Structure formats: C-alpha cells, structure tokens
PDB file of C-alpha atoms and ligand atoms in Angstrom:
ATOM      1  CA  MET A  19      84.202-101.845 -46.198  1.00  0.00           C
ATOM      2  CA  GLU A  20      80.868-103.650 -45.364  1.00  0.00           C
ATOM      3  CA  ARG A  21      78.420-104.869 -48.234  1.00  0.00           C
ATOM      4  CA  THR A  22      74.764-105.708 -48.133  1.00  0.00           C
ATOM      5  CA  PHE A  23      72.299-107.467 -50.937  1.00  0.00           C
ATOM      6  CA  THR A  24      69.240-105.490 -51.604  1.00  0.00           C
ATOM      7  CA  ALA A  25      66.439-106.359 -54.285  1.00  0.00           C
ATOM      8  CA  LEU A  26      63.679-104.360 -55.400  1.00  0.00           C
ATOM      9  CA  LYS A  27      60.667-106.579 -55.992  1.00  0.00           C
ATOM     10  CA  PRO A  28      58.475-106.818 -58.764  1.00  0.00           C
ATOM     11  CA  ASP A  29      55.703-104.335 -56.951  1.00  0.00           C
ATOM     12  CA  ALA A  30      58.299-101.516 -56.659  1.00  0.00           C
ATOM     13  CA  VAL A  31      59.541-102.123 -60.792  1.00  0.00           C
ATOM     14  CA  LYS A  32      55.782-102.060 -61.840  1.00  0.00           C
ATOM     15  CA  ARG A  33      54.894 -99.073 -59.502  1.00  0.00           C
ATOM     16  CA  GLY A  34      57.587 -96.916 -60.982  1.00  0.00           C
ATOM     17  CA  LEU A  35      59.497 -96.734 -57.604  1.00  0.00           C
ATOM     18  CA  MET A  36      62.900 -97.934 -58.490  1.00  0.00           C
ATOM     19  CA  GLY A  37      64.383 -94.154 -58.899  1.00  0.00           C
ATOM     20  CA  LYS A  38      62.692 -93.241 -55.468  1.00  0.00           C
ATOM     21  CA  ILE A  39      64.154 -96.042 -53.682  1.00  0.00           C
ATOM     22  CA  ILE A  40      67.603 -96.402 -55.123  1.00  0.00           C
ATOM     23  CA  GLU A  41      67.685 -92.533 -54.367  1.00  0.00           C
ATOM     24  CA  ARG A  42      67.396 -93.328 -50.707  1.00  0.00           C
ATOM     25  CA  PHE A  43      70.706 -95.447 -50.885  1.00  0.00           C
ATOM     26  CA  GLU A  44      72.637 -92.686 -52.752  1.00  0.00           C
ATOM     27  CA  GLN A  45      71.476 -89.887 -50.829  1.00  0.00           C
ATOM     28  CA  LYS A  46      72.548 -91.648 -47.695  1.00  0.00           C
ATOM     29  CA  GLY A  47      76.288 -91.872 -49.012  1.00  0.00           C
ATOM     30  CA  TYR A  48      76.163 -95.564 -49.582  1.00  0.00           C
ATOM     31  CA  LYS A  49      78.143 -96.802 -52.608  1.00  0.00           C
ATOM     32  CA  ILE A  50      76.275 -98.886 -54.928  1.00  0.00           C
ATOM     33  CA  VAL A  51      78.835-101.325 -56.135  1.00  0.00           C
ATOM     34  CA  ALA A  52      76.582-103.789 -58.560  1.00  0.00           C
ATOM     35  CA  MET A  53      72.860-103.615 -59.833  1.00  0.00           C
ATOM     36  CA  LYS A  54      70.836-105.567 -62.486  1.00  0.00           C
ATOM     37  CA  MET A  55      67.237-106.072 -63.365  1.00  0.00           C
ATOM     38  CA  MET A  56      66.306-109.655 -63.746  1.00  0.00           C
ATOM     39  CA  ASN A  57      63.626-112.164 -63.824  1.00  0.00           C
ATOM     40  CA  VAL A  58      64.016-114.537 -61.007  1.00  0.00           C
ATOM     41  CA  SER A  59      63.799-118.068 -61.786  1.00  0.00           C
ATOM     42  CA  LYS A  60      61.935-120.419 -58.838  1.00  0.00           C
ATOM     43  CA  GLU A  61      65.412-122.032 -58.629  1.00  0.00           C
ATOM     44  CA  LEU A  62      67.044-118.965 -57.385  1.00  0.00           C
ATOM     45  CA  ALA A  63      63.972-117.964 -55.487  1.00  0.00           C
ATOM     46  CA  ALA A  64      63.858-121.040 -53.481  1.00  0.00           C
ATOM     47  CA  LYS A  65      67.463-120.900 -52.808  1.00  0.00           C
ATOM     48  CA  HIS A  66      67.160-116.917 -51.430  1.00  0.00           C
ATOM     49  CA  TYR A  67      63.985-117.906 -49.141  1.00  0.00           C
ATOM     50  CA  GLU A  68      65.467-121.260 -48.386  1.00  0.00           C
ATOM     51  CA  GLU A  69      64.884-120.414 -44.730  1.00  0.00           C
ATOM     52  CA  HIS A  70      61.224-119.701 -45.079  1.00  0.00           C
ATOM     53  CA  LEU A  71      60.576-123.264 -46.757  1.00  0.00           C
ATOM     54  CA  GLY A  72      57.648-124.682 -44.891  1.00  0.00           C
ATOM     55  CA  LYS A  73      56.399-121.429 -43.665  1.00  0.00           C
ATOM     56  CA  PRO A  74      52.385-120.916 -44.480  1.00  0.00           C
ATOM     57  CA  PHE A  75      53.176-117.799 -47.151  1.00  0.00           C
ATOM     58  CA  TYR A  76      56.292-119.778 -48.575  1.00  0.00           C
ATOM     59  CA  ASN A  77      54.347-120.523 -51.937  1.00  0.00           C
ATOM     60  CA  ASP A  78      53.164-116.985 -52.237  1.00  0.00           C
ATOM     61  CA  LEU A  79      56.726-115.564 -51.535  1.00  0.00           C
ATOM     62  CA  ILE A  80      58.157-117.628 -54.567  1.00  0.00           C
ATOM     63  CA  ASN A  81      55.260-116.957 -56.930  1.00  0.00           C
ATOM     64  CA  TYR A  82      55.360-113.065 -56.034  1.00  0.00           C
ATOM     65  CA  ILE A  83      59.401-112.711 -56.531  1.00  0.00           C
ATOM     66  CA  THR A  84      59.079-114.653 -59.577  1.00  0.00           C
ATOM     67  CA  SER A  85      56.004-112.517 -61.236  1.00  0.00           C
ATOM     68  CA  GLY A  86      58.067-109.725 -62.592  1.00  0.00           C
ATOM     69  CA  PRO A  87      61.482-108.169 -63.139  1.00  0.00           C
ATOM     70  CA  VAL A  88      63.291-107.603 -59.760  1.00  0.00           C
ATOM     71  CA  VAL A  89      66.440-105.046 -59.280  1.00  0.00           C
ATOM     72  CA  ALA A  90      69.022-106.423 -57.294  1.00  0.00           C
ATOM     73  CA  MET A  91      71.977-104.518 -55.852  1.00  0.00           C
ATOM     74  CA  VAL A  92      74.887-104.729 -53.616  1.00  0.00           C
ATOM     75  CA  VAL A  93      75.497-101.632 -51.429  1.00  0.00           C
ATOM     76  CA  GLU A  94      78.560-100.784 -49.589  1.00  0.00           C
ATOM     77  CA  GLY A  95      79.344 -98.526 -46.747  1.00  0.00           C
ATOM     78  CA  GLU A  96      79.985 -98.128 -43.211  1.00  0.00           C
ATOM     79  CA  ASN A  97      77.674-100.518 -40.963  1.00  0.00           C
ATOM     80  CA  VAL A  98      75.673-100.835 -44.344  1.00  0.00           C
ATOM     81  CA  ILE A  99      73.466-103.767 -43.307  1.00  0.00           C
ATOM     82  CA  LEU A 100      72.163-102.306 -39.952  1.00  0.00           C
ATOM     83  CA  GLY A 101      71.747 -98.832 -41.839  1.00  0.00           C
ATOM     84  CA  THR A 102      69.997-100.437 -44.424  1.00  0.00           C
ATOM     85  CA  ARG A 103      67.686-102.245 -42.281  1.00  0.00           C
ATOM     86  CA  HIS A 104      66.555 -98.872 -40.963  1.00  0.00           C
ATOM     87  CA  ILE A 105      66.196 -97.166 -44.571  1.00  0.00           C
ATOM     88  CA  VAL A 106      64.294-100.237 -45.430  1.00  0.00           C
ATOM     89  CA  GLY A 107      62.073-100.628 -42.195  1.00  0.00           C
ATOM     90  CA  LYS A 108      60.059-103.352 -40.360  1.00  0.00           C
ATOM     91  CA  THR A 109      58.968-106.253 -42.522  1.00  0.00           C
ATOM     92  CA  ASN A 110      55.103-105.236 -41.578  1.00  0.00           C
ATOM     93  CA  PRO A 111      54.735-101.481 -43.037  1.00  0.00           C
ATOM     94  CA  ASP A 112      52.145-100.830 -40.289  1.00  0.00           C
ATOM     95  CA  GLU A 113      54.884-101.160 -38.145  1.00  0.00           C
ATOM     96  CA  ALA A 114      57.823 -99.669 -40.002  1.00  0.00           C
ATOM     97  CA  ASP A 115      59.395 -96.434 -38.948  1.00  0.00           C
ATOM     98  CA  VAL A 116      57.632 -93.429 -40.971  1.00  0.00           C
ATOM     99  CA  GLY A 117      60.482 -92.256 -43.627  1.00  0.00           C
ATOM    100  CA  SER A 118      61.277 -95.944 -43.995  1.00  0.00           C
ATOM    101  CA  ILE A 119      60.791 -97.359 -47.620  1.00  0.00           C
ATOM    102  CA  ARG A 120      58.243-100.096 -46.291  1.00  0.00           C
ATOM    103  CA  ALA A 121      56.440 -97.372 -44.441  1.00  0.00           C
ATOM    104  CA  ASP A 122      56.346 -94.978 -46.969  1.00  0.00           C
ATOM    105  CA  PHE A 123      55.547 -97.021 -49.999  1.00  0.00           C
ATOM    106  CA  CYS A 124      53.912-100.243 -48.933  1.00  0.00           C
ATOM    107  CA  MET A 125      50.605-101.136 -47.435  1.00  0.00           C
ATOM    108  CA  THR A 126      51.124-105.146 -47.002  1.00  0.00           C
ATOM    109  CA  LYS A 127      53.964-107.304 -45.682  1.00  0.00           C
ATOM    110  CA  GLU A 128      53.379-109.487 -48.652  1.00  0.00           C
ATOM    111  CA  TYR A 129      54.337-107.027 -51.249  1.00  0.00           C
ATOM    112  CA  ASN A 130      56.458-104.976 -49.114  1.00  0.00           C
ATOM    113  CA  SER A 131      58.453-103.721 -52.148  1.00  0.00           C
ATOM    114  CA  ILE A 132      62.066-104.592 -51.061  1.00  0.00           C
ATOM    115  CA  HIS A 133      64.266-106.994 -49.418  1.00  0.00           C
ATOM    116  CA  ALA A 134      67.348-106.542 -47.738  1.00  0.00           C
ATOM    117  CA  SER A 135      70.035-108.653 -45.977  1.00  0.00           C
ATOM    118  CA  ASP A 136      69.282-109.135 -42.315  1.00  0.00           C
ATOM    119  CA  SER A 137      72.834-110.132 -40.928  1.00  0.00           C
ATOM    120  CA  ILE A 138      76.637-110.236 -42.026  1.00  0.00           C
ATOM    121  CA  GLU A 139      76.038-114.078 -42.862  1.00  0.00           C
ATOM    122  CA  SER A 140      72.749-113.317 -45.052  1.00  0.00           C
ATOM    123  CA  ALA A 141      74.571-110.622 -46.993  1.00  0.00           C
ATOM    124  CA  LYS A 142      77.365-112.715 -47.930  1.00  0.00           C
ATOM    125  CA  ARG A 143      75.237-115.754 -49.025  1.00  0.00           C
ATOM    126  CA  GLU A 144      72.832-113.258 -50.740  1.00  0.00           C
ATOM    127  CA  ILE A 145      75.450-111.508 -52.589  1.00  0.00           C
ATOM    128  CA  SER A 146      77.279-114.406 -53.723  1.00  0.00           C
ATOM    129  CA  LEU A 147      73.740-116.152 -54.768  1.00  0.00           C
ATOM    130  CA  TRP A 148      72.908-113.584 -56.878  1.00  0.00           C
ATOM    131  CA  PHE A 149      76.021-111.897 -58.348  1.00  0.00           C
ATOM    132  CA  ARG A 150      79.349-113.129 -59.860  1.00  0.00           C
ATOM    133  CA  ASP A 151      82.463-111.686 -58.506  1.00  0.00           C
ATOM    134  CA  ASP A 152      83.176-110.030 -61.942  1.00  0.00           C
ATOM    135  CA  GLU A 153      79.429-108.154 -61.572  1.00  0.00           C
ATOM    136  CA  ILE A 154      81.085-106.098 -58.658  1.00  0.00           C
ATOM    137  CA  CYS A 155      81.889-102.552 -59.932  1.00  0.00           C
ATOM    138  CA  ASP A 156      83.920-101.307 -56.878  1.00  0.00           C
ATOM    139  CA  ASN A 157      86.533 -99.530 -58.946  1.00  0.00           C
ATOM    140  CA  TYR A 158      85.288 -95.884 -58.723  1.00  0.00           C
ATOM    141  CA  LYS A 159      85.224 -93.876 -55.681  1.00  0.00           C
ATOM    142  CA  THR A 160      82.015 -91.876 -54.468  1.00  0.00           C
ATOM    143  CA  SER A 161      82.460 -88.462 -53.629  1.00  0.00           C
ATOM    144  CA  LEU A 162      82.002 -88.878 -49.837  1.00  0.00           C
ATOM    145  CA  GLU A 163      84.668 -91.637 -50.041  1.00  0.00           C
ATOM    146  CA  LEU A 164      86.956 -88.772 -51.843  1.00  0.00           C
ATOM    147  CA  LEU A 165      86.174 -86.462 -49.117  1.00  0.00           C
ATOM    148  CA  MET A 166      86.919 -89.112 -46.278  1.00  0.00           C
ATOM    149  CA  GLY A 167      90.053 -89.869 -48.008  1.00  0.00           C
ATOM    150  CA  VAL A 168      89.212 -93.789 -47.999  1.00  0.00           C
TER     151      VAL A 168
HETATM  152  P1  CMP B 217      61.869-110.091 -47.268  1.00  0.00           P
HETATM  153  O1  CMP B 217      62.552-109.195 -46.662  1.00  0.00           O
HETATM  154  O2  CMP B 217      61.998-110.357 -48.572  1.00  0.00           O
HETATM  155  O3  CMP B 217      62.176-111.601 -46.485  1.00  0.00           O
HETATM  156  C1  CMP B 217      60.952-112.740 -46.388  1.00  0.00           C
HETATM  157  C2  CMP B 217      59.607-111.960 -47.001  1.00  0.00           C
HETATM  158  O4  CMP B 217      58.828-112.796 -46.232  1.00  0.00           O
HETATM  159  C3  CMP B 217      59.442-110.803 -46.096  1.00  0.00           C
HETATM  160  O5  CMP B 217      60.358-109.863 -46.794  1.00  0.00           O
HETATM  161  C4  CMP B 217      58.066-110.650 -46.589  1.00  0.00           C
HETATM  162  O6  CMP B 217      57.723-110.272 -47.763  1.00  0.00           O
HETATM  163  C5  CMP B 217      57.526-111.963 -46.444  1.00  0.00           C
HETATM  164  N1  CMP B 217      56.719-112.308 -45.159  1.00  0.00           N
HETATM  165  C6  CMP B 217      57.419-112.212 -44.080  1.00  0.00           C
HETATM  166  N2  CMP B 217      56.508-112.653 -43.005  1.00  0.00           N
HETATM  167  C7  CMP B 217      55.288-112.723 -43.545  1.00  0.00           C
HETATM  168  C8  CMP B 217      53.955-113.218 -43.146  1.00  0.00           C
HETATM  169  N3  CMP B 217      53.830-113.374 -41.787  1.00  0.00           N
HETATM  170  N4  CMP B 217      53.080-113.379 -44.393  1.00  0.00           N
HETATM  171  C9  CMP B 217      53.459-113.209 -45.517  1.00  0.00           C
HETATM  172  N5  CMP B 217      54.693-113.081 -45.851  1.00  0.00           N
HETATM  173  C10 CMP B 217      55.589-112.618 -45.039  1.00  0.00           C
END
C-alpha cells in the first residue's frame, strides 16, 4: 500500500488545528501509521527543504518550520500521495480548492499549515528522513481495511 509523509506546521499547532486536520485523513479512510510531535532542528529542516535552497523564501521557510512544534505523520492508503495533495490543496491558499485544508484554514503560502509529499520519490525520501523504521506502527488494521479484507 502506498505511503506519504505529511507535517502539520507550527501555525497549525499554535492555532489548535491539529485535531481538525488529522480528522480529515481519518475520515477519508487513510491509515495513520506514524505520528509524532517534535521540534525540528535546523539540520532536519535544511535536509527536508533542500530542493528550495537558493530560493528567495528559503531562509523564511527554515525559520518558520523551526519556530515551534510540528506534527509529523506517515499516512497509508490507495493512491494516498495524490489523494493527500487534494485534501491539502494548492500551496497558495487563494488557489486551493474550497474544502481543502489550505483553502479552509490558511491565508498565505508562507504559513500554509501543512506539508505533504508531492511524488513517490519525495514520499520515500521524506518518510526515511523523519522516521526510523521502528517508529512505523503498521501492526493494526483500520475498520476500512477489515471491510475490504486487505
Ligand atoms: P511546503 O509544502 O511545505 O513546501 C515548500 C514550502 O515553501 C511550501 O509549502 C510553502 O510554504 C513555501 N513556499 C512555496 N512557494 C513560496 C513562495 N513563492 N513564497 C513563500 N513561500 C513559498
């Protein structure tokens, strides 16, 4: 089954939106197989955002993601990478579909509450960057998995 990485950013934590955001993944039927609240080091932030190195907003990106706790998650499900991108919405909240997290909870692309992997390669890279293998808790079945007999 496909897996993706997602992280609730410091504004989501500080604004008390964690439950509302996590609920969207649960109600979709996706399986959360790892989750932790953590303070992100500059080193981890730099590795995570290495593709943005040199861009004008790079320093702000690093300062922001290290400015408070983040809730990192690994989410599993059929086509979960694409599905999660839809649930999360476009980077710019003004362009995100109504009903997506970024449209519903965010005003700016700098403080857009959540990150989600954008491809199979990024998902693999980001999951292994943020989680050790023994932090993945896939030893349970969701009610949907039981229904589907998987
Ligand atoms: P995220 O999904 O975490 O991945 C990279 C982040 O960079 C993105 O969300 C935005 O928060 C941020 N970002 C992308 N484009 C811009 C931009 N033009 N100006 C400021 N921040 C941006």
